[in-house]
PDB file of C-alpha atoms in Angstrom:
ATOM      1  CA  UNK V1221       0.049  -0.017  -0.022  1.00  0.00           C
ATOM      2  CA  UNK V1222       1.324   3.421  -1.019  1.00  0.00           C
ATOM      3  CA  UNK V1223       2.480   5.666   1.800  1.00  0.00           C
ATOM      4  CA  UNK V1224       0.393   8.899   2.254  1.00  0.00           C
ATOM      5  CA  UNK V1225       2.344  12.056   1.491  1.00  0.00           C
ATOM      6  CA  UNK V1226       0.038  14.167   3.765  1.00  0.00           C
ATOM      7  CA  UNK V1227       0.743  15.049   7.442  1.00  0.00           C
ATOM      8  CA  UNK V1228      -1.189  17.013  10.086  1.00  0.00           C
ATOM      9  CA  UNK V1229       0.604  20.357  10.503  1.00  0.00           C
ATOM     10  CA  UNK V1230      -2.265  22.942  10.876  1.00  0.00           C
ATOM     11  CA  UNK V1231      -0.116  26.044  11.491  1.00  0.00           C
ATOM     12  CA  UNK V1232       1.835  25.412   8.309  1.00  0.00           C
ATOM     13  CA  UNK V1233      -1.273  24.550   6.367  1.00  0.00           C
ATOM     14  CA  UNK V1234      -3.017  27.765   7.430  1.00  0.00           C
ATOM     15  CA  UNK V1235       0.085  29.935   6.627  1.00  0.00           C
ATOM     16  CA  UNK V1236       0.383  28.454   3.117  1.00  0.00           C
ATOM     17  CA  UNK V1237      -3.264  28.900   2.460  1.00  0.00           C
ATOM     18  CA  UNK V1238      -3.411  32.518   3.687  1.00  0.00           C
ATOM     19  CA  UNK V1239      -0.323  33.480   1.561  1.00  0.00           C
ATOM     20  CA  UNK V1240      -1.874  31.793  -1.403  1.00  0.00           C
ATOM     21  CA  UNK V1241      -5.148  33.632  -0.960  1.00  0.00           C
ATOM     22  CA  UNK V1242      -3.362  36.970  -0.725  1.00  0.00           C
ATOM     23  CA  UNK V1243      -1.582  36.232  -3.988  1.00  0.00           C
ATOM     24  CA  UNK V1244      -4.732  34.980  -5.644  1.00  0.00           C
ATOM     25  CA  UNK V1245      -6.495  38.197  -4.693  1.00  0.00           C
ATOM     26  CA  UNK V1246      -3.721  40.275  -6.169  1.00  0.00           C
ATOM     27  CA  UNK V1247      -3.845  38.250  -9.335  1.00  0.00           C
ATOM     28  CA  UNK V1248      -7.663  38.746  -9.522  1.00  0.00           C
ATOM     29  CA  UNK V1249      -7.103  42.567  -9.196  1.00  0.00           C
ATOM     30  CA  UNK V1250      -4.685  42.430 -12.188  1.00  0.00           C
ATOM     31  CA  UNK V1251      -7.164  40.214 -14.154  1.00  0.00           C
ATOM     32  CA  UNK V1252      -9.933  42.695 -13.428  1.00  0.00           C
ATOM     33  CA  UNK V1253      -7.827  45.487 -14.899  1.00  0.00           C
ATOM     34  CA  UNK V1254      -6.916  43.367 -17.977  1.00  0.00           C
ATOM     35  CA  UNK V1255     -10.477  42.069 -18.566  1.00  0.00           C
ATOM     36  CA  UNK V1256     -11.452  45.388 -20.208  1.00  0.00           C
ATOM     37  CA  UNK V1257      -9.150  44.570 -23.147  1.00  0.00           C
ATOM     38  CA  UNK V1258      -8.884  40.704 -23.105  1.00  0.00           C
ATOM     39  CA  UNK V1259     -11.566  37.926 -23.198  1.00  0.00           C
ATOM     40  CA  UNK V1260     -11.615  35.577 -20.277  1.00  0.00           C
ATOM     41  CA  UNK V1261     -10.346  32.556 -22.292  1.00  0.00           C
ATOM     42  CA  UNK V1262      -7.206  34.456 -23.316  1.00  0.00           C
ATOM     43  CA  UNK V1263      -6.524  35.510 -19.785  1.00  0.00           C
ATOM     44  CA  UNK V1264      -6.930  31.899 -18.639  1.00  0.00           C
ATOM     45  CA  UNK V1265      -4.421  30.897 -21.225  1.00  0.00           C
ATOM     46  CA  UNK V1266      -1.755  33.304 -20.283  1.00  0.00           C
ATOM     47  CA  UNK V1267      -2.380  32.671 -16.508  1.00  0.00           C
ATOM     48  CA  UNK V1268      -1.909  28.908 -17.025  1.00  0.00           C
ATOM     49  CA  UNK V1269       0.909  28.890 -19.552  1.00  0.00           C
ATOM     50  CA  UNK V1270       3.149  31.289 -17.654  1.00  0.00           C
ATOM     51  CA  UNK V1271       2.703  29.410 -14.389  1.00  0.00           C
ATOM     52  CA  UNK V1272       4.571  26.386 -15.918  1.00  0.00           C
ATOM     53  CA  UNK V1273       8.126  28.047 -15.675  1.00  0.00           C
ATOM     54  CA  UNK V1274       7.445  28.714 -12.043  1.00  0.00           C
ATOM     55  CA  UNK V1275       6.661  25.068 -11.388  1.00  0.00           C
ATOM     56  CA  UNK V1276       9.678  23.862 -13.210  1.00  0.00           C
ATOM     57  CA  UNK V1277      11.971  26.305 -11.377  1.00  0.00           C
ATOM     58  CA  UNK V1278      10.589  25.355  -8.062  1.00  0.00           C
ATOM     59  CA  UNK V1279      11.281  21.627  -8.796  1.00  0.00           C
ATOM     60  CA  UNK V1280      14.825  22.355  -9.956  1.00  0.00           C
ATOM     61  CA  UNK V1281      15.401  24.472  -6.748  1.00  0.00           C
ATOM     62  CA  UNK V1282      14.144  21.550  -4.562  1.00  0.00           C
ATOM     63  CA  UNK V1283      16.065  18.966  -6.577  1.00  0.00           C
ATOM     64  CA  UNK V1284      12.806  17.074  -7.372  1.00  0.00           C
ATOM     65  CA  UNK V1285      12.625  17.578 -11.148  1.00  0.00           C
ATOM     66  CA  UNK V1286      12.791  13.836 -11.843  1.00  0.00           C
ATOM     67  CA  UNK V1287       9.933  12.822  -9.570  1.00  0.00           C
ATOM     68  CA  UNK V1288       7.877  16.074  -9.741  1.00  0.00           C
ATOM     69  CA  UNK V1289       6.049  14.979 -12.857  1.00  0.00           C
ATOM     70  CA  UNK V1290       5.206  11.308 -11.884  1.00  0.00           C
ATOM     71  CA  UNK V1291       1.433  10.792 -11.014  1.00  0.00           C
ATOM     72  CA  UNK V1292      -0.416   7.757  -9.725  1.00  0.00           C
ATOM     73  CA  UNK V1293      -3.887   9.029 -10.282  1.00  0.00           C
ATOM     74  CA  UNK V1294      -4.063  10.384 -13.952  1.00  0.00           C
ATOM     75  CA  UNK V1295      -7.847  10.462 -14.166  1.00  0.00           C
ATOM     76  CA  UNK V1296      -7.899  12.448 -10.921  1.00  0.00           C
ATOM     77  CA  UNK V1297      -5.621  15.078 -12.627  1.00  0.00           C
ATOM     78  CA  UNK V1298      -7.840  15.136 -15.661  1.00  0.00           C
ATOM     79  CA  UNK V1299     -10.919  15.984 -13.650  1.00  0.00           C
ATOM     80  CA  UNK V1300      -8.943  18.430 -11.513  1.00  0.00           C
ATOM     81  CA  UNK V1301      -7.861  20.127 -14.701  1.00  0.00           C
ATOM     82  CA  UNK V1302     -11.326  20.337 -16.254  1.00  0.00           C
ATOM     83  CA  UNK V1303     -12.965  21.628 -12.985  1.00  0.00           C
ATOM     84  CA  UNK V1304     -10.124  24.095 -12.292  1.00  0.00           C
ATOM     85  CA  UNK V1305     -10.219  25.425 -15.743  1.00  0.00           C
ATOM     86  CA  UNK V1306     -13.917  25.870 -15.582  1.00  0.00           C
ATOM     87  CA  UNK V1307     -13.667  27.642 -12.253  1.00  0.00           C
ATOM     88  CA  UNK V1308     -10.996  29.915 -13.488  1.00  0.00           C
ATOM     89  CA  UNK V1309     -12.815  30.852 -16.724  1.00  0.00           C
ATOM     90  CA  UNK V1310     -16.144  31.457 -14.847  1.00  0.00           C
ATOM     91  CA  UNK V1311     -14.293  33.635 -12.290  1.00  0.00           C
ATOM     92  CA  UNK V1312     -12.516  35.714 -14.946  1.00  0.00           C
ATOM     93  CA  UNK V1313     -15.857  36.199 -16.697  1.00  0.00           C
ATOM     94  CA  UNK V1314     -17.377  37.359 -13.396  1.00  0.00           C
ATOM     95  CA  UNK V1315     -14.416  39.787 -12.927  1.00  0.00           C
ATOM     96  CA  UNK V1316     -15.091  41.339 -16.239  1.00  0.00           C
ATOM     97  CA  UNK V1317     -18.660  42.017 -15.272  1.00  0.00           C
ATOM     98  CA  UNK V1318     -18.499  42.810 -11.541  1.00  0.00           C
ATOM     99  CA  UNK V1319     -16.278  44.828  -9.109  1.00  0.00           C
ATOM    100  CA  UNK V1320     -13.503  42.842  -7.402  1.00  0.00           C
ATOM    101  CA  UNK V1321     -14.991  43.065  -3.850  1.00  0.00           C
ATOM    102  CA  UNK V1322     -18.350  41.723  -5.094  1.00  0.00           C
ATOM    103  CA  UNK V1323     -16.755  38.826  -6.894  1.00  0.00           C
ATOM    104  CA  UNK V1324     -14.809  38.111  -3.666  1.00  0.00           C
ATOM    105  CA  UNK V1325     -17.894  38.185  -1.584  1.00  0.00           C
ATOM    106  CA  UNK V1326     -19.834  35.805  -3.776  1.00  0.00           C
ATOM    107  CA  UNK V1327     -16.844  33.551  -3.869  1.00  0.00           C
ATOM    108  CA  UNK V1328     -17.437  32.977  -0.163  1.00  0.00           C
ATOM    109  CA  UNK V1329     -19.815  30.242  -1.195  1.00  0.00           C
ATOM    110  CA  UNK V1330     -16.737  28.125  -1.908  1.00  0.00           C
ATOM    111  CA  UNK V1331     -16.089  27.099   1.778  1.00  0.00           C
ATOM    112  CA  UNK V1332     -19.727  26.306   2.214  1.00  0.00           C
ATOM    113  CA  UNK V1333     -19.709  23.795  -0.611  1.00  0.00           C
ATOM    114  CA  UNK V1334     -16.214  22.551   0.362  1.00  0.00           C
ATOM    115  CA  UNK V1335     -17.337  21.820   3.897  1.00  0.00           C
ATOM    116  CA  UNK V1336     -20.367  19.804   2.686  1.00  0.00           C
ATOM    117  CA  UNK V1337     -18.317  17.864   0.072  1.00  0.00           C
ATOM    118  CA  UNK V1338     -15.483  17.233   2.567  1.00  0.00           C
ATOM    119  CA  UNK V1339     -17.941  15.569   4.882  1.00  0.00           C
ATOM    120  CA  UNK V1340     -19.791  13.629   2.160  1.00  0.00           C
ATOM    121  CA  UNK V1341     -16.797  12.643  -0.058  1.00  0.00           C
ATOM    122  CA  UNK V1342     -13.875  12.547   2.310  1.00  0.00           C
ATOM    123  CA  UNK V1343     -15.593  11.607   5.529  1.00  0.00           C
ATOM    124  CA  UNK V1344     -14.050  14.496   7.438  1.00  0.00           C
ATOM    125  CA  UNK V1345     -15.453  15.282  10.835  1.00  0.00           C
ATOM    126  CA  UNK V1346     -16.863  18.795  10.838  1.00  0.00           C
ATOM    127  CA  UNK V1347     -16.664  20.797  14.094  1.00  0.00           C
ATOM    128  CA  UNK V1348     -19.394  23.185  15.163  1.00  0.00           C
ATOM    129  CA  UNK V1349     -17.081  26.200  14.936  1.00  0.00           C
ATOM    130  CA  UNK V1350     -16.442  25.490  11.320  1.00  0.00           C
ATOM    131  CA  UNK V1351     -20.201  25.122  10.654  1.00  0.00           C
ATOM    132  CA  UNK V1352     -20.753  28.465  12.321  1.00  0.00           C
ATOM    133  CA  UNK V1353     -18.067  30.059  10.251  1.00  0.00           C
ATOM    134  CA  UNK V1354     -19.457  28.864   6.903  1.00  0.00           C
ATOM    135  CA  UNK V1355     -23.079  29.738   7.995  1.00  0.00           C
ATOM    136  CA  UNK V1356     -21.956  33.343   8.530  1.00  0.00           C
ATOM    137  CA  UNK V1357     -20.408  33.133   5.120  1.00  0.00           C
ATOM    138  CA  UNK V1358     -23.672  31.912   3.649  1.00  0.00           C
ATOM    139  CA  UNK V1359     -25.481  34.898   5.061  1.00  0.00           C
ATOM    140  CA  UNK V1360     -22.971  37.133   3.426  1.00  0.00           C
ATOM    141  CA  UNK V1361     -23.245  35.394   0.097  1.00  0.00           C
ATOM    142  CA  UNK V1362     -27.043  35.633   0.196  1.00  0.00           C
ATOM    143  CA  UNK V1363     -26.838  39.401   0.905  1.00  0.00           C
ATOM    144  CA  UNK V1364     -24.498  39.837  -2.044  1.00  0.00           C
ATOM    145  CA  UNK V1365     -26.506  37.670  -4.440  1.00  0.00           C
ATOM    146  CA  UNK V1366     -30.022  38.878  -3.617  1.00  0.00           C
ATOM    147  CA  UNK V1367     -29.834  42.270  -5.489  1.00  0.00           C
ATOM    148  CA  UNK V1368     -28.523  40.402  -8.545  1.00  0.00           C
ATOM    149  CA  UNK V1369     -31.132  37.700  -8.461  1.00  0.00           C
ATOM    150  CA  UNK V1370     -34.197  39.291  -6.730  1.00  0.00           C
ATOM    151  CA  UNK V1371     -34.520  42.604  -8.766  1.00  0.00           C
ATOM    152  CA  UNK V1372     -35.383  43.066 -12.383  1.00  0.00           C
ATOM    153  CA  UNK V1373     -33.845  46.464 -12.309  1.00  0.00           C
ATOM    154  CA  UNK V1374     -30.281  45.169 -12.120  1.00  0.00           C
ATOM    155  CA  UNK V1375     -28.300  44.903 -15.404  1.00  0.00           C
ATOM    156  CA  UNK V1376     -28.375  41.595 -17.151  1.00  0.00           C
ATOM    157  CA  UNK V1377     -24.640  41.598 -17.511  1.00  0.00           C
ATOM    158  CA  UNK V1378     -24.205  41.945 -13.730  1.00  0.00           C
ATOM    159  CA  UNK V1379     -26.691  39.115 -13.091  1.00  0.00           C
ATOM    160  CA  UNK V1380     -24.798  36.923 -15.534  1.00  0.00           C
ATOM    161  CA  UNK V1381     -21.523  37.847 -13.734  1.00  0.00           C
ATOM    162  CA  UNK V1382     -22.937  36.829 -10.385  1.00  0.00           C
ATOM    163  CA  UNK V1383     -24.181  33.482 -11.691  1.00  0.00           C
ATOM    164  CA  UNK V1384     -20.799  32.849 -13.277  1.00  0.00           C
ATOM    165  CA  UNK V1385     -18.983  33.476 -10.000  1.00  0.00           C
ATOM    166  CA  UNK V1386     -21.485  31.248  -8.125  1.00  0.00           C
ATOM    167  CA  UNK V1387     -20.945  28.437 -10.503  1.00  0.00           C
ATOM    168  CA  UNK V1388     -17.249  28.980 -10.183  1.00  0.00           C
ATOM    169  CA  UNK V1389     -17.464  28.477  -6.419  1.00  0.00           C
ATOM    170  CA  UNK V1390     -19.104  25.043  -6.834  1.00  0.00           C
ATOM    171  CA  UNK V1391     -16.402  23.961  -9.228  1.00  0.00           C
ATOM    172  CA  UNK V1392     -13.711  25.285  -6.978  1.00  0.00           C
ATOM    173  CA  UNK V1393     -15.063  23.328  -4.052  1.00  0.00           C
ATOM    174  CA  UNK V1394     -14.825  20.063  -6.027  1.00  0.00           C
ATOM    175  CA  UNK V1395     -11.244  21.160  -7.044  1.00  0.00           C
ATOM    176  CA  UNK V1396     -10.278  21.463  -3.320  1.00  0.00           C
ATOM    177  CA  UNK V1397     -11.664  17.977  -2.674  1.00  0.00           C
ATOM    178  CA  UNK V1398      -9.737  16.593  -5.611  1.00  0.00           C
ATOM    179  CA  UNK V1399      -6.574  18.252  -4.444  1.00  0.00           C
ATOM    180  CA  UNK V1400      -6.949  16.885  -0.934  1.00  0.00           C
ATOM    181  CA  UNK V1401      -7.160  13.345  -2.519  1.00  0.00           C
ATOM    182  CA  UNK V1402      -4.313  13.834  -4.975  1.00  0.00           C
ATOM    183  CA  UNK V1403      -1.828  15.202  -2.473  1.00  0.00           C
ATOM    184  CA  UNK V1404      -1.999  11.917  -0.658  1.00  0.00           C
ATOM    185  CA  UNK V1405      -0.054  10.130  -3.363  1.00  0.00           C
ATOM    186  CA  UNK V1406       1.279  12.791  -5.894  1.00  0.00           C
ATOM    187  CA  UNK V1407       3.697  15.662  -5.507  1.00  0.00           C
ATOM    188  CA  UNK V1408       2.146  19.137  -5.246  1.00  0.00           C
ATOM    189  CA  UNK V1409       4.216  20.314  -8.268  1.00  0.00           C
ATOM    190  CA  UNK V1410       2.862  17.479 -10.361  1.00  0.00           C
ATOM    191  CA  UNK V1411      -0.745  18.546  -9.439  1.00  0.00           C
ATOM    192  CA  UNK V1412      -0.056  22.171 -10.383  1.00  0.00           C
ATOM    193  CA  UNK V1413       1.957  21.262 -13.506  1.00  0.00           C
ATOM    194  CA  UNK V1414      -0.722  19.020 -15.026  1.00  0.00           C
ATOM    195  CA  UNK V1415      -3.510  21.450 -14.159  1.00  0.00           C
ATOM    196  CA  UNK V1416      -1.551  24.175 -15.928  1.00  0.00           C
ATOM    197  CA  UNK V1417      -1.075  22.020 -18.966  1.00  0.00           C
ATOM    198  CA  UNK V1418      -4.780  21.017 -19.076  1.00  0.00           C
ATOM    199  CA  UNK V1419      -5.845  24.677 -18.490  1.00  0.00           C
ATOM    200  CA  UNK V1420      -3.483  25.921 -21.207  1.00  0.00           C
ATOM    201  CA  UNK V1421      -4.761  23.396 -23.714  1.00  0.00           C
ATOM    202  CA  UNK V1422      -8.523  23.985 -22.917  1.00  0.00           C
ATOM    203  CA  UNK V1423      -8.283  27.704 -22.866  1.00  0.00           C
ATOM    204  CA  UNK V1424      -6.317  27.783 -26.157  1.00  0.00           C
ATOM    205  CA  UNK V1425      -9.567  26.536 -27.927  1.00  0.00           C
ATOM    206  CA  UNK V1426     -11.125  29.963 -27.204  1.00  0.00           C
ATOM    207  CA  UNK V1427      -8.807  31.563 -29.816  1.00  0.00           C
ATOM    208  CA  UNK V1428     -11.524  30.934 -32.319  1.00  0.00           C
ATOM    209  CA  UNK V1429     -13.803  33.345 -30.485  1.00  0.00           C
ATOM    210  CA  UNK V1430     -11.241  36.123 -30.934  1.00  0.00           C
ATOM    211  CA  UNK V1431      -8.164  37.108 -28.985  1.00  0.00           C
ATOM    212  CA  UNK V1432      -6.481  40.516 -28.571  1.00  0.00           C
ATOM    213  CA  UNK V1433      -2.842  41.124 -29.308  1.00  0.00           C
ATOM    214  CA  UNK V1434      -1.329  42.645 -26.155  1.00  0.00           C
ATOM    215  CA  UNK V1435       0.865  45.804 -26.057  1.00  0.00           C
ATOM    216  CA  UNK V1436       4.247  45.590 -24.289  1.00  0.00           C
ATOM    217  CA  UNK V1437       2.833  46.900 -21.023  1.00  0.00           C
ATOM    218  CA  UNK V1438      -0.098  44.556 -21.166  1.00  0.00           C
ATOM    219  CA  UNK V1439       2.230  41.596 -22.025  1.00  0.00           C
ATOM    220  CA  UNK V1440       4.212  42.386 -18.884  1.00  0.00           C
ATOM    221  CA  UNK V1441       1.086  42.349 -16.789  1.00  0.00           C
ATOM    222  CA  UNK V1442       0.076  39.060 -18.284  1.00  0.00           C
ATOM    223  CA  UNK V1443       3.437  37.618 -17.316  1.00  0.00           C
ATOM    224  CA  UNK V1444       2.963  38.934 -13.751  1.00  0.00           C
ATOM    225  CA  UNK V1445      -0.448  37.302 -13.604  1.00  0.00           C
ATOM    226  CA  UNK V1446       0.980  33.940 -14.674  1.00  0.00           C
ATOM    227  CA  UNK V1447       3.943  34.134 -12.243  1.00  0.00           C
ATOM    228  CA  UNK V1448       1.722  35.125  -9.331  1.00  0.00           C
ATOM    229  CA  UNK V1449      -0.807  32.444 -10.189  1.00  0.00           C
ATOM    230  CA  UNK V1450       1.819  29.724 -10.367  1.00  0.00           C
ATOM    231  CA  UNK V1451       3.363  30.597  -6.993  1.00  0.00           C
ATOM    232  CA  UNK V1452      -0.187  30.904  -5.431  1.00  0.00           C
ATOM    233  CA  UNK V1453      -1.251  27.555  -6.949  1.00  0.00           C
ATOM    234  CA  UNK V1454       1.863  25.746  -5.536  1.00  0.00           C
ATOM    235  CA  UNK V1455       1.169  27.212  -2.072  1.00  0.00           C
ATOM    236  CA  UNK V1456      -2.520  26.382  -1.916  1.00  0.00           C
ATOM    237  CA  UNK V1457      -1.889  22.834  -3.315  1.00  0.00           C
ATOM    238  CA  UNK V1458       0.872  22.330  -0.646  1.00  0.00           C
ATOM    239  CA  UNK V1459      -1.428  23.584   2.148  1.00  0.00           C
ATOM    240  CA  UNK V1460      -3.732  20.524   1.556  1.00  0.00           C
ATOM    241  CA  UNK V1461      -0.846  18.197   2.306  1.00  0.00           C
ATOM    242  CA  UNK V1462      -0.795  19.551   5.937  1.00  0.00           C
ATOM    243  CA  UNK V1463      -4.477  20.262   6.723  1.00  0.00           C
ATOM    244  CA  UNK V1464      -7.919  18.952   5.996  1.00  0.00           C
ATOM    245  CA  UNK V1465     -10.053  20.634   3.444  1.00  0.00           C
ATOM    246  CA  UNK V1466     -12.780  21.344   5.937  1.00  0.00           C
ATOM    247  CA  UNK V1467     -10.308  23.067   8.335  1.00  0.00           C
ATOM    248  CA  UNK V1468      -8.835  25.262   5.610  1.00  0.00           C
ATOM    249  CA  UNK V1469     -12.168  26.255   3.979  1.00  0.00           C
ATOM    250  CA  UNK V1470     -13.211  29.033   6.443  1.00  0.00           C
ATOM    251  CA  UNK V1471      -9.960  30.885   5.817  1.00  0.00           C
ATOM    252  CA  UNK V1472     -11.189  31.696   2.285  1.00  0.00           C
ATOM    253  CA  UNK V1473     -13.160  34.556   4.020  1.00  0.00           C
ATOM    254  CA  UNK V1474      -9.990  36.519   4.508  1.00  0.00           C
ATOM    255  CA  UNK V1475      -9.910  37.323   0.823  1.00  0.00           C
ATOM    256  CA  UNK V1476     -12.385  40.148   1.410  1.00  0.00           C
ATOM    257  CA  UNK V1477      -9.786  41.940   3.601  1.00  0.00           C
ATOM    258  CA  UNK V1478      -7.157  41.456   0.825  1.00  0.00           C
ATOM    259  CA  UNK V1479      -9.585  42.661  -1.806  1.00  0.00           C
ATOM    260  CA  UNK V1480     -10.439  45.819   0.149  1.00  0.00           C
ATOM    261  CA  UNK V1481      -6.769  46.591   0.863  1.00  0.00           C
ATOM    262  CA  UNK V1482      -5.864  46.203  -2.710  1.00  0.00           C
ATOM    263  CA  UNK V1483      -8.666  48.323  -3.907  1.00  0.00           C
ATOM    264  CA  UNK V1484      -7.863  50.961  -1.330  1.00  0.00           C
ATOM    265  CA  UNK V1485      -4.176  50.924  -2.277  1.00  0.00           C
ATOM    266  CA  UNK V1486      -4.971  51.244  -5.992  1.00  0.00           C
ATOM    267  CA  UNK V1487      -7.287  54.153  -5.257  1.00  0.00           C
ATOM    268  CA  UNK V1488      -4.759  55.827  -3.165  1.00  0.00           C
ATOM    269  CA  UNK V1489      -2.118  55.493  -5.889  1.00  0.00           C
ATOM    270  CA  UNK V1490      -4.381  56.639  -8.779  1.00  0.00           C
ATOM    271  CA  UNK V1491      -6.428  59.375  -6.902  1.00  0.00           C
ATOM    272  CA  UNK V1492      -4.628  60.278  -3.728  1.00  0.00           C
ATOM    273  CA  UNK V1493      -6.543  63.546  -3.079  1.00  0.00           C
ATOM    274  CA  UNK V1494     -10.003  61.931  -3.693  1.00  0.00           C
ATOM    275  CA  UNK V1495      -9.081  58.899  -1.494  1.00  0.00           C
ATOM    276  CA  UNK V1496      -8.036  61.191   1.389  1.00  0.00           C
ATOM    277  CA  UNK V1497     -11.273  63.309   1.068  1.00  0.00           C
ATOM    278  CA  UNK V1498     -13.442  60.137   1.223  1.00  0.00           C
ATOM    279  CA  UNK V1499     -11.506  58.882   4.253  1.00  0.00           C
ATOM    280  CA  UNK V1500     -12.119  62.007   6.340  1.00  0.00           C
TER     281      UNK V1500
END
């Protein structure tokens, strides 16, 4: 019987997850800025393609290049890739239609679905404090979704954006369950590498719907998106080696703090006088 690669180190798991969430939020802010000029499929392509050098460099640095690409559950990697690509494409679509904080808030449905799936599919024991945390998150999600779904006065595009983000949260929850299963037997770098390959191939098919040629400045931002995404993906995948999916799920709620901080910092840099006036 194969030895499990996971271990119970909750402090390390939480630290890795929080760092990854901060980087993912920063990446989302960049994607939001680029979404005005690029379709979601093209953004997914560059995000995935440019993460591959990060993974290879990480393996070389750790001296694990030879075993980093060996997998024992290829079908699991396939479904992780399909679900992950779907979640990313839906999220990027939502970012093109909604403000970053609102996308972040609706994304709080992810830990709710993750908690349920962890109990049903992984048999993880769910503590009351975790249930309380996700219930609070559910209230927040309903508050954010209600104006989009309960009013005919809202723009159709915004409603579509909200539905896309909500669908992405379901797919992302399944992804987290798949990762928790895969890290038991496969290297985190292999999980991220084959996901990046799958996402790159699937998103490249959207070229037939029209892509935009980036300028030099835009190309640099696309590179940064890919690099940040690659690092964040490695960190979040590694976190599931040291902590249960149900334990890590509530920490997704910290992304709102990161989103507000990034939006505030951006506003301060672009409009310092207006930002100070609003703060008074």
